[in-house]
Amino acid sequence: MKKILLLFILSFQTLFSASTEEILEYLSLSHSEQEVISIAQVFDSMRQSSENNESNASTTDVVIVYQEYLEEHLSSHEINDILSLYRLPIMNRYVSEVKNFTINQDDMKAFLGSLEEEPLLSEHEEIVDDIVDTLINKELQLNFYRSMMQRYSENNNSSDNNKSKITPREEGYVNSMKKSAKERILYGSQVFSLEEMQALKDAIDSSIFKKIKRVENEALVKIMNDFIQGIVSKPKRLKTNSKREKDYKKQKQSK
């Protein structure tokens, strides 16, 4: 009876959607918020260059719509799992030294050039390749790219049957994303030990990490599809909630 009650409680907990505060904490801890803002700014540029300017959602609105999607598709239990993951020392290093590190392109070029004379350990590069394969998931990248390319008329005539076939342009897009990610990780992780690299690989290869990356991709694809169709992506919650989010951010910054 106690086991049944425990299972019921655990199942009930997973039904609760993630809260706004939990999502904001995740975006702050993972620095994913900056990536969302960058993509929202791309949407803004596309909107301004488009002849159809009916979609007038602000960058802030797009970011909040993105947050809302995560709230609706992630449980409180799942978001707490990913928060625990990002609190691991190796993930802190990944965020600060790889993901959120401002790279000087000249230094990057010099470092990559030095690898031709003094390559990293093969084990190190193999782990980097495995990490890149997870971060730059081919299916998810194609979902976003195809959604983005719908704005061009010549791509709107393709049938759903062709989605299983990858065009040379699509293959080139995925490969360029993988190349860029690999160079950044190689540069940022050059001082990581093999043990640290393996720990990073294990964290990024976890089911919860893959789950949240899939949900994030779905959110971006939905926002892009709405933009293509001229639908204004507007937050569902009231403006007072937006103020609550700002207050929460200020509170986090003061800690």
XYZ file of N, CA and C in Angstrom:
765
model
N 0.824 -1.207 0.000
C 0.000 0.000 0.000
C 0.862 1.263 0.000
N 1.944 1.207 0.823
C 2.839 2.363 0.887
C 3.526 2.598 -0.453
N 3.894 1.482 -1.133
C 4.550 1.604 -2.442
C 3.604 2.225 -3.461
N 2.347 1.810 -3.416
C 1.350 2.351 -4.342
C 1.152 3.833 -4.091
N 1.100 4.214 -2.810
C 0.925 5.620 -2.455
C 2.120 6.445 -2.913
N 3.325 5.880 -2.743
C 4.536 6.581 -3.170
C 4.547 6.786 -4.679
N 4.190 5.747 -5.430
C 4.128 5.852 -6.885
C 3.096 6.886 -7.319
N 1.978 6.925 -6.581
C 0.933 7.899 -6.901
C 1.431 9.320 -6.692
N 2.155 9.529 -5.575
C 2.687 10.863 -5.277
C 3.698 11.293 -6.327
N 4.597 10.358 -6.712
C 5.613 10.679 -7.718
C 4.974 10.982 -9.066
N 3.964 10.203 -9.435
C 3.264 10.427 -10.705
C 2.536 11.755 -10.683
N 1.958 12.078 -9.530
C 1.207 13.330 -9.406
C 2.132 14.537 -9.525
N 3.361 14.401 -8.972
C 4.320 15.501 -9.025
C 4.726 15.821 -10.461
N 4.863 14.777 -11.274
C 5.299 14.989 -12.657
C 4.214 15.666 -13.496
N 2.979 15.681 -12.997
C 1.892 16.307 -13.745
C 1.927 17.826 -13.636
N 2.583 18.345 -12.609
C 2.653 19.787 -12.429
C 3.584 20.393 -13.474
N 3.112 21.417 -14.139
C 3.955 22.104 -15.119
C 5.021 22.923 -14.397
N 6.124 23.143 -15.084
C 7.179 23.977 -14.522
C 6.653 25.392 -14.318
N 7.094 26.039 -13.269
C 6.657 27.406 -12.979
C 7.503 28.409 -13.756
N 6.997 29.631 -13.813
C 7.751 30.705 -14.478
C 9.107 30.894 -13.825
N 9.134 30.881 -12.502
C 10.385 31.077 -11.769
C 11.393 29.978 -12.074
N 10.916 28.744 -12.177
C 11.810 27.616 -12.474
C 12.402 27.738 -13.877
N 11.570 28.144 -14.832
C 12.062 28.314 -16.207
C 13.073 29.446 -16.282
N 12.777 30.551 -15.599
C 13.706 31.681 -15.598
C 15.034 31.302 -14.952
N 14.967 30.499 -13.893
C 16.202 30.062 -13.246
C 17.007 29.175 -14.193
N 16.311 28.304 -14.925
C 17.008 27.455 -15.895
C 17.674 28.302 -16.983
N 16.942 29.254 -17.531
C 17.493 30.092 -18.593
C 18.697 30.882 -18.108
N 18.646 31.320 -16.849
C 19.759 32.074 -16.278
C 20.955 31.173 -16.009
N 20.711 30.008 -15.405
C 21.790 29.099 -15.032
C 22.493 28.527 -16.253
N 21.729 28.234 -17.289
C 22.288 27.619 -18.502
C 22.754 28.650 -19.520
N 22.417 29.928 -19.264
C 22.687 31.020 -20.208
C 21.981 30.808 -21.544
N 20.929 29.991 -21.546
C 20.158 29.763 -22.764
C 19.354 30.995 -23.148
N 19.090 31.853 -22.164
C 18.293 33.053 -22.436
C 18.959 33.929 -23.495
N 20.297 34.041 -23.434
C 21.010 34.860 -24.408
C 20.858 34.301 -25.810
N 20.828 32.968 -25.927
C 20.640 32.343 -27.233
C 19.248 32.654 -27.779
N 18.254 32.614 -26.874
C 16.880 32.906 -27.284
C 16.763 34.353 -27.739
N 17.385 35.261 -26.994
C 17.341 36.686 -27.357
C 17.976 36.898 -28.727
N 19.103 36.219 -28.980
C 19.779 36.345 -30.282
C 18.878 35.872 -31.414
N 18.197 34.729 -31.199
C 17.304 34.204 -32.226
C 16.103 35.127 -32.410
N 15.588 35.676 -31.293
C 14.457 36.605 -31.373
C 14.845 37.843 -32.172
N 16.088 38.274 -32.033
C 16.563 39.436 -32.789
C 16.666 39.116 -34.274
N 16.992 37.845 -34.589
C 16.992 37.417 -35.991
C 15.577 37.488 -36.550
N 14.596 37.012 -35.758
C 13.199 37.109 -36.172
C 12.837 38.568 -36.438
N 13.309 39.442 -35.555
C 12.992 40.865 -35.673
C 13.559 41.434 -36.972
N 14.802 41.044 -37.314
C 15.422 41.506 -38.561
C 14.662 40.988 -39.775
N 14.255 39.713 -39.708
C 13.495 39.123 -40.810
C 12.156 39.836 -40.974
N 11.543 40.178 -39.837
C 10.254 40.849 -39.890
C 10.386 42.241 -40.512
N 11.440 42.951 -40.127
C 11.643 44.307 -40.640
C 11.965 44.308 -42.131
N 12.627 43.236 -42.588
C 12.982 43.167 -44.008
C 11.861 42.594 -44.860
N 10.828 42.074 -44.199
C 9.718 41.462 -44.926
C 8.750 42.528 -45.417
N 8.157 42.258 -46.574
C 7.163 43.198 -47.091
C 5.892 43.157 -46.251
N 5.627 41.994 -45.659
C 4.445 41.847 -44.822
C 4.838 42.109 -43.380
N 4.542 43.300 -42.886
C 4.929 43.683 -41.539
C 3.779 43.598 -40.555
N 2.814 42.719 -40.856
C 1.688 42.588 -39.961
C 2.114 41.989 -38.619
N 3.105 41.106 -38.659
C 3.586 40.508 -37.422
C 4.494 41.490 -36.705
N 3.979 42.096 -35.638
C 4.726 43.155 -34.981
C 5.066 42.817 -33.535
N 5.220 41.523 -33.245
C 5.587 41.120 -31.894
C 7.005 41.597 -31.590
N 7.218 42.081 -30.373
C 8.533 42.563 -29.989
C 9.432 41.390 -29.626
N 10.747 41.679 -29.543
C 11.695 40.650 -29.134
C 11.342 40.119 -27.751
N 10.928 41.035 -26.869
C 10.535 40.634 -25.517
C 9.365 39.668 -25.551
N 8.376 39.945 -26.392
C 7.223 39.050 -26.518
C 7.652 37.666 -26.969
N 8.540 37.609 -27.947
C 9.002 36.329 -28.468
C 9.693 35.524 -27.370
N 10.516 36.188 -26.572
C 11.221 35.508 -25.483
C 10.230 34.958 -24.466
N 9.187 35.739 -24.150
C 8.196 35.283 -23.172
C 7.373 34.131 -23.745
N 7.033 34.191 -25.031
C 6.307 33.092 -25.669
C 7.146 31.814 -25.587
N 8.438 31.956 -25.794
C 9.363 30.826 -25.692
C 9.338 30.253 -24.274
N 9.402 31.142 -23.281
C 9.364 30.709 -21.883
C 8.061 29.968 -21.585
N 6.963 30.489 -22.098
C 5.668 29.873 -21.854
C 5.596 28.469 -22.447
N 6.213 28.295 -23.615
C 6.203 26.972 -24.241
C 6.936 25.972 -23.352
N 8.068 26.396 -22.792
C 8.805 25.510 -21.899
C 7.975 25.172 -20.668
N 7.278 26.160 -20.133
C 6.429 25.926 -18.954
C 5.359 24.880 -19.242
N 4.789 24.954 -20.444
C 3.680 24.069 -20.796
C 4.137 22.645 -21.133
N 5.396 22.498 -21.549
C 5.853 21.191 -22.035
C 6.916 20.541 -21.164
N 7.227 21.167 -20.039
C 8.152 20.567 -19.085
C 7.486 20.544 -17.713
N 7.646 19.454 -17.005
C 7.086 19.365 -15.660
C 8.046 20.004 -14.667
N 7.524 20.316 -13.499
C 8.364 20.864 -12.440
C 9.459 19.871 -12.067
N 9.122 18.597 -12.084
C 10.104 17.552 -11.780
C 11.234 17.556 -12.810
N 10.889 17.682 -14.084
C 11.897 17.675 -15.146
C 12.795 18.900 -15.068
N 12.206 20.071 -14.825
C 13.015 21.285 -14.794
C 13.949 21.278 -13.591
N 13.517 20.669 -12.492
C 14.399 20.569 -11.325
C 15.541 19.592 -11.587
N 15.282 18.568 -12.385
C 16.349 17.641 -12.777
C 17.412 18.356 -13.615
N 16.954 19.193 -14.556
C 17.924 19.892 -15.408
C 18.658 20.974 -14.622
N 17.987 21.567 -13.629
C 18.658 22.556 -12.769
C 19.759 21.861 -11.965
N 19.467 20.685 -11.458
C 20.478 19.921 -10.715
C 21.657 19.578 -11.617
N 21.365 19.262 -12.872
C 22.420 18.939 -13.833
C 23.329 20.141 -14.059
N 22.731 21.319 -14.247
C 23.522 22.521 -14.520
C 24.260 23.030 -13.291
N 23.900 22.523 -12.111
C 24.625 22.910 -10.896
C 25.860 22.052 -10.672
N 26.033 21.011 -11.479
C 27.240 20.190 -11.373
C 28.463 21.035 -11.723
N 29.591 20.843 -11.044
C 30.805 21.626 -11.328
C 31.216 21.590 -12.797
N 31.106 20.409 -13.441
C 31.542 20.307 -14.830
C 30.635 21.117 -15.749
N 29.333 21.198 -15.428
C 28.424 21.997 -16.249
C 28.645 23.487 -16.017
N 29.042 23.850 -14.797
C 29.396 25.254 -14.529
C 30.586 25.663 -15.385
N 31.559 24.763 -15.482
C 32.736 25.051 -16.306
C 32.359 25.119 -17.785
N 31.481 24.220 -18.189
C 31.037 24.206 -19.590
C 30.366 25.524 -19.957
N 29.484 26.004 -19.082
C 28.763 27.250 -19.350
C 29.720 28.433 -19.381
N 30.617 28.507 -18.398
C 31.498 29.673 -18.285
C 32.651 29.665 -19.279
N 33.200 28.490 -19.588
C 34.408 28.426 -20.412
C 34.162 28.012 -21.859
N 32.974 27.504 -22.137
C 32.677 27.071 -23.507
C 31.452 27.792 -24.052
N 30.321 27.609 -23.394
C 29.053 28.095 -23.933
C 28.946 29.608 -23.907
N 29.333 30.232 -22.794
C 29.121 31.673 -22.624
C 30.409 32.469 -22.703
N 31.483 31.828 -23.145
C 32.771 32.498 -23.206
C 32.897 33.286 -24.504
N 33.280 34.550 -24.390
C 33.465 35.394 -25.572
C 34.814 35.064 -26.207
N 34.755 34.498 -27.384
C 35.974 34.031 -28.047
C 36.496 35.069 -29.024
N 37.791 35.352 -28.902
C 38.461 36.205 -29.878
C 38.736 35.346 -31.111
N 38.203 35.763 -32.247
C 38.316 34.944 -33.454
C 39.757 34.730 -33.904
N 40.621 35.727 -33.670
C 42.032 35.558 -34.025
C 42.674 34.479 -33.157
N 42.341 34.484 -31.857
C 42.866 33.458 -30.949
C 42.352 32.076 -31.345
N 41.062 32.036 -31.705
C 40.463 30.765 -32.137
C 41.188 30.232 -33.371
N 41.414 31.109 -34.340
C 42.074 30.697 -35.578
C 43.486 30.197 -35.298
N 44.194 30.899 -34.417
C 45.560 30.499 -34.080
C 45.563 29.143 -33.368
N 44.600 28.943 -32.471
C 44.509 27.677 -31.746
C 44.217 26.522 -32.693
N 43.255 26.705 -33.588
C 42.910 25.643 -34.529
C 44.083 25.333 -35.450
N 44.842 26.379 -35.808
C 46.029 26.172 -36.635
C 47.091 25.371 -35.901
N 47.206 25.612 -34.585
C 48.215 24.891 -33.794
C 47.895 23.401 -33.677
N 46.612 23.053 -33.813
C 46.223 21.641 -33.712
C 46.775 20.811 -34.860
N 47.099 21.473 -35.971
C 47.649 20.739 -37.105
C 49.051 20.229 -36.786
N 49.793 20.997 -35.942
C 51.147 20.595 -35.568
C 51.155 19.761 -34.291
N 50.285 20.147 -33.336
C 50.211 19.433 -32.064
C 48.761 19.073 -31.775
N 48.283 17.988 -32.365
C 46.879 17.600 -32.164
C 46.583 17.255 -30.704
N 45.337 17.463 -30.320
C 44.908 17.034 -28.999
C 44.885 15.510 -28.956
N 44.834 14.959 -27.770
C 44.720 13.505 -27.650
C 43.500 13.037 -28.428
N 43.650 11.915 -29.119
C 42.544 11.409 -29.939
C 41.298 11.158 -29.088
N 41.530 10.716 -27.822
C 40.398 10.465 -26.933
C 39.619 11.745 -26.663
N 40.349 12.852 -26.504
C 39.724 14.153 -26.254
C 38.837 14.552 -27.433
N 39.383 14.432 -28.634
C 38.617 14.830 -29.816
C 37.433 13.907 -30.065
N 37.585 12.633 -29.753
C 36.473 11.701 -29.915
C 35.314 12.070 -28.991
N 35.642 12.469 -27.761
C 34.605 12.888 -26.822
C 33.926 14.161 -27.318
N 34.728 15.093 -27.863
C 34.163 16.329 -28.418
C 33.186 15.999 -29.544
N 33.562 15.058 -30.411
C 32.675 14.655 -31.512
C 31.354 14.096 -30.987
N 31.433 13.299 -29.920
C 30.220 12.737 -29.320
C 29.332 13.848 -28.743
N 29.959 14.830 -28.095
C 29.211 15.954 -27.511
C 28.534 16.759 -28.613
N 29.262 17.008 -29.697
C 28.708 17.773 -30.819
C 27.502 17.055 -31.422
N 27.594 15.730 -31.554
C 26.488 14.957 -32.121
C 25.214 15.106 -31.285
N 25.378 15.265 -29.966
C 24.223 15.451 -29.093
C 23.715 16.890 -29.157
N 24.643 17.841 -29.081
C 24.255 19.253 -29.092
C 23.630 19.658 -30.425
N 24.230 19.213 -31.511
C 23.742 19.561 -32.850
C 23.019 18.347 -33.414
N 21.896 18.036 -32.804
C 21.095 16.902 -33.248
C 20.587 17.153 -34.668
N 20.862 16.216 -35.561
C 20.548 16.416 -36.982
C 19.059 16.637 -37.221
N 18.230 15.823 -36.581
C 16.789 15.935 -36.765
C 16.274 17.302 -36.305
N 16.746 17.742 -35.133
C 16.283 19.019 -34.597
C 16.774 20.191 -35.444
N 18.010 20.109 -35.914
C 18.549 21.179 -36.760
C 17.770 21.286 -38.060
N 17.409 20.129 -38.634
C 16.638 20.135 -39.879
C 15.242 20.706 -39.649
N 14.638 20.389 -38.503
C 13.314 20.936 -38.184
C 13.338 22.454 -38.212
N 14.347 23.024 -37.554
C 14.431 24.489 -37.484
C 14.771 25.079 -38.847
N 15.733 24.483 -39.541
C 16.156 25.019 -40.840
C 15.001 24.997 -41.843
N 14.278 23.885 -41.898
C 13.164 23.774 -42.835
C 12.049 24.758 -42.495
N 11.839 24.957 -41.205
C 10.845 25.942 -40.785
C 11.266 27.336 -41.225
N 12.542 27.652 -41.054
C 13.064 28.958 -41.425
C 12.984 29.183 -42.932
N 13.240 28.132 -43.713
C 13.282 28.276 -45.159
C 11.896 28.358 -45.799
N 10.848 28.159 -45.022
C 9.496 28.273 -45.561
C 9.177 29.676 -46.044
N 9.923 30.659 -45.546
C 9.641 32.051 -45.945
C 10.002 32.315 -47.404
N 10.783 31.402 -48.005
C 11.159 31.575 -49.400
C 10.200 30.776 -50.277
N 9.613 31.413 -51.234
C 8.535 30.826 -52.031
C 8.927 29.522 -52.706
N 10.188 29.432 -53.136
C 10.579 28.226 -53.876
C 10.575 26.997 -52.982
N 10.627 27.210 -51.659
C 10.623 26.077 -50.742
C 9.224 25.701 -50.297
N 8.246 26.550 -50.556
C 6.893 26.267 -50.115
C 6.199 25.225 -50.977
N 6.759 24.920 -52.151
C 6.116 23.977 -53.058
C 6.509 22.529 -52.767
N 7.452 22.346 -51.866
C 7.889 20.973 -51.581
C 6.832 20.247 -50.784
N 6.629 18.979 -51.113
C 5.618 18.189 -50.428
C 6.176 17.583 -49.160
N 5.266 17.118 -48.290
C 5.677 16.501 -47.045
C 6.470 15.229 -47.291
N 6.232 14.583 -48.443
C 6.937 13.348 -48.750
C 8.434 13.563 -48.912
N 8.821 14.801 -49.225
C 10.233 15.088 -49.442
C 10.981 15.375 -48.150
N 10.274 15.433 -47.026
C 10.916 15.785 -45.767
C 11.901 14.721 -45.314
N 11.713 13.487 -45.785
C 12.626 12.418 -45.395
C 13.945 12.503 -46.157
N 13.963 13.275 -47.237
C 15.168 13.425 -48.046
C 15.893 14.703 -47.646
N 17.193 14.587 -47.469
C 18.004 15.741 -47.078
C 18.681 16.321 -48.314
N 18.457 17.585 -48.586
C 19.059 18.235 -49.738
C 20.508 18.601 -49.421
N 21.324 18.833 -50.449
C 22.717 19.248 -50.204
C 22.794 20.521 -49.368
N 21.849 21.454 -49.582
C 21.854 22.694 -48.799
C 21.584 22.409 -47.324
N 20.634 21.510 -47.064
C 20.324 21.153 -45.675
C 21.502 20.445 -45.022
N 22.124 19.539 -45.772
C 23.302 18.829 -45.258
C 24.419 19.816 -44.950
N 24.574 20.800 -45.824
C 25.601 21.815 -45.612
C 25.328 22.649 -44.375
N 24.052 22.961 -44.123
C 23.674 23.736 -42.938
C 24.021 22.970 -41.667
N 23.623 21.697 -41.607
C 23.889 20.876 -40.419
C 25.394 20.736 -40.198
N 26.141 20.500 -41.272
C 27.587 20.330 -41.157
C 28.268 21.615 -40.679
N 27.782 22.757 -41.165
C 28.372 24.034 -40.737
C 28.103 24.290 -39.255
N 26.903 23.909 -38.785
C 26.571 24.059 -37.371
C 27.457 23.152 -36.515
N 27.681 21.934 -36.994
C 28.531 20.996 -36.259
C 29.983 21.472 -36.230
N 30.458 22.003 -37.354
C 31.833 22.485 -37.438
C 32.052 23.644 -36.466
N 31.088 24.575 -36.448
C 31.190 25.729 -35.557
C 31.167 25.288 -34.095
N 30.262 24.366 -33.746
C 30.163 23.884 -32.370
C 31.437 23.142 -31.958
N 31.977 22.330 -32.870
C 33.189 21.567 -32.539
C 34.367 22.501 -32.285
N 34.529 23.517 -33.126
C 35.641 24.445 -32.945
C 35.533 25.174 -31.613
N 34.322 25.578 -31.253
C 34.119 26.286 -29.996
C 34.415 25.390 -28.794
N 33.953 24.139 -28.863
C 34.175 23.211 -27.748
C 35.652 22.833 -27.655
N 36.298 22.607 -28.791
C 37.729 22.298 -28.776
C 38.513 23.429 -28.120
N 38.167 24.656 -28.495
C 38.885 25.815 -27.954
C 38.598 25.992 -26.466
N 37.306 25.912 -26.098
C 36.937 26.156 -24.715
C 37.354 25.056 -23.765
N 37.490 23.825 -24.281
C 37.792 22.686 -23.401
C 39.240 22.245 -23.484
N 40.105 23.065 -24.043
C 41.486 22.626 -24.257
C 42.218 22.327 -22.949
N 41.777 22.938 -21.835
C 42.443 22.692 -20.552
C 41.689 21.655 -19.720
N 40.610 21.085 -20.267
C 39.858 20.057 -19.551
C 40.634 18.739 -19.577
N 40.644 18.034 -18.460
C 41.256 16.707 -18.424
C 40.320 15.715 -19.113
N 40.836 14.533 -19.426
C 39.994 13.510 -20.047
C 38.845 13.110 -19.119
N 39.119 13.094 -17.815
C 38.067 12.761 -16.849
C 36.962 13.811 -16.871
N 37.361 15.071 -16.970
C 36.372 16.156 -17.024
C 35.585 16.103 -18.333
N 36.273 15.786 -19.411
C 35.589 15.677 -20.698
C 34.568 14.544 -20.679
N 34.922 13.433 -20.048
C 34.001 12.307 -19.963
C 32.797 12.676 -19.097
N 33.044 13.417 -18.015
C 31.947 13.853 -17.148
C 31.014 14.799 -17.898
N 31.593 15.679 -18.717
C 30.788 16.605 -19.521
C 29.960 15.833 -20.542
N 30.581 14.861 -21.183
C 29.862 14.038 -22.170
C 28.688 13.310 -21.520
N 28.923 12.746 -20.339
C 27.863 12.017 -19.644
C 26.693 12.937 -19.290
N 27.007 14.175 -18.870
C 25.957 15.124 -18.499
C 25.134 15.519 -19.721
N 25.815 15.824 -20.823
C 25.131 16.266 -22.033
C 24.394 15.117 -22.711
N 24.861 13.897 -22.467
C 24.224 12.726 -23.063
C 23.055 12.198 -22.227
N 22.757 12.874 -21.119
C 21.677 12.422 -20.239
C 20.316 12.634 -20.906
N 19.356 11.824 -20.521
C 18.015 11.897 -21.126
C 17.330 13.228 -20.856
N 17.555 13.823 -19.661
C 16.886 15.087 -19.340
C 17.464 16.233 -20.172
N 18.777 16.188 -20.434
C 19.395 17.226 -21.273
C 18.827 17.148 -22.687
N 18.735 15.926 -23.214
C 18.195 15.750 -24.561
C 16.731 16.168 -24.624
N 15.979 15.893 -23.551
C 14.561 16.245 -23.521
C 14.372 17.753 -23.613
N 15.127 18.508 -22.816
C 14.919 19.951 -22.809
C 15.391 20.577 -24.121
N 16.420 20.014 -24.736
C 16.873 20.535 -26.026
C 15.814 20.293 -27.101
N 15.124 19.170 -27.005
C 14.057 18.880 -27.968
C 12.888 19.853 -27.768
N 12.525 20.112 -26.524
C 11.422 21.040 -26.246
C 11.792 22.456 -26.687
N 13.044 22.849 -26.454
C 13.495 24.176 -26.883
C 13.409 24.299 -28.406
N 13.814 23.245 -29.104
C 13.731 23.250 -30.563
C 12.282 23.372 -31.027
N 11.376 22.639 -30.389
C 9.955 22.710 -30.747
C 9.411 24.117 -30.538
N 9.851 24.768 -29.466
C 9.397 26.134 -29.184
C 9.838 27.089 -30.287
N 11.100 26.960 -30.700
C 11.621 27.842 -31.757
C 10.932 27.579 -33.092
N 10.697 26.309 -33.394
C 10.020 25.963 -34.645
C 8.601 26.530 -34.656
N 7.901 26.435 -33.530
C 6.542 26.973 -33.451
C 6.535 28.481 -33.664
N 7.464 29.176 -33.007
C 7.542 30.635 -33.160
C 7.876 31.000 -34.600
N 8.794 30.233 -35.217
C 9.157 30.492 -36.607
C 7.976 30.239 -37.533
N 7.267 29.136 -37.325
C 6.105 28.829 -38.167
C 5.034 29.902 -38.043
N 4.805 30.385 -36.830
C 3.837 31.469 -36.625
C 4.262 32.720 -37.393
N 5.564 32.997 -37.336
C 6.083 34.173 -38.045
C 5.875 34.038 -39.553
N 6.183 32.854 -40.088
C 6.035 32.620 -41.526
C 4.590 32.802 -41.956
N 3.653 32.364 -41.117
C 2.232 32.446 -41.448
C 1.625 33.808 -41.118
N 2.465 34.723 -40.614
C 1.967 36.055 -40.296
C 1.201 36.120 -38.999
N 1.370 35.066 -38.157
C 0.692 35.051 -36.864
C 1.579 35.742 -35.841
N 1.003 36.659 -35.091
C 1.762 37.386 -34.084
C 1.914 36.513 -32.839
N 3.156 36.225 -32.469
C 3.409 35.442 -31.263
C 3.302 36.364 -30.060
N 2.215 36.251 -29.329
C 1.977 37.090 -28.167
C 1.922 36.246 -26.902
N 2.466 36.760 -25.802
C 2.389 36.019 -24.537
C 0.946 35.787 -24.129
N 0.685 34.653 -23.479
C -0.658 34.346 -23.008
C -0.947 35.018 -21.678
N 0.096 35.170 -20.870
C -0.139 35.704 -19.538
C -0.286 37.223 -19.552
N -0.801 37.737 -18.458
C -1.066 39.161 -18.336
C 0.235 39.937 -18.175
N 0.156 41.225 -18.438
C 1.330 42.082 -18.313
C 1.881 42.071 -16.887
N 1.017 41.891 -15.893
C 1.471 41.874 -14.511
C 2.455 40.744 -14.276
N 2.277 39.651 -15.023
C 3.210 38.545 -14.889
C 4.575 38.893 -15.450
N 4.580 39.723 -16.500
C 5.850 40.161 -17.064
C 6.629 40.960 -16.027
N 5.904 41.760 -15.241
C 6.539 42.531 -14.177
C 7.094 41.585 -13.119
N 6.352 40.524 -12.833
C 6.808 39.553 -11.854
C 8.109 38.905 -12.312
N 8.226 38.656 -13.611
C 9.451 38.070 -14.135
C 10.632 39.021 -13.962
N 10.390 40.311 -14.215
C 11.465 41.294 -14.055
C 11.903 41.389 -12.600
N 10.920 41.365 -11.693
C 11.238 41.415 -10.276
C 12.057 40.202 -9.863
N 11.710 39.050 -10.458
C 12.438 37.822 -10.132
C 13.884 37.909 -10.612
N 14.076 38.460 -11.802
C 15.427 38.604 -12.338
C 16.273 39.520 -11.459
N 15.659 40.630 -11.014
C 16.386 41.549 -10.137
C 16.775 40.866 -8.845
N 15.864 40.033 -8.336
C 16.124 39.307 -7.117
C 17.288 38.347 -7.298
N 17.342 37.662 -8.456
C 18.421 36.724 -8.746
C 19.758 37.444 -8.853
N 19.739 38.614 -9.473
C 20.980 39.361 -9.677
C 21.544 39.905 -8.365
N 20.661 40.158 -7.407
C 21.107 40.719 -6.144
C 21.695 39.691 -5.207
N 21.489 38.390 -5.531
C 22.016 37.329 -4.655
C 23.516 37.170 -4.808
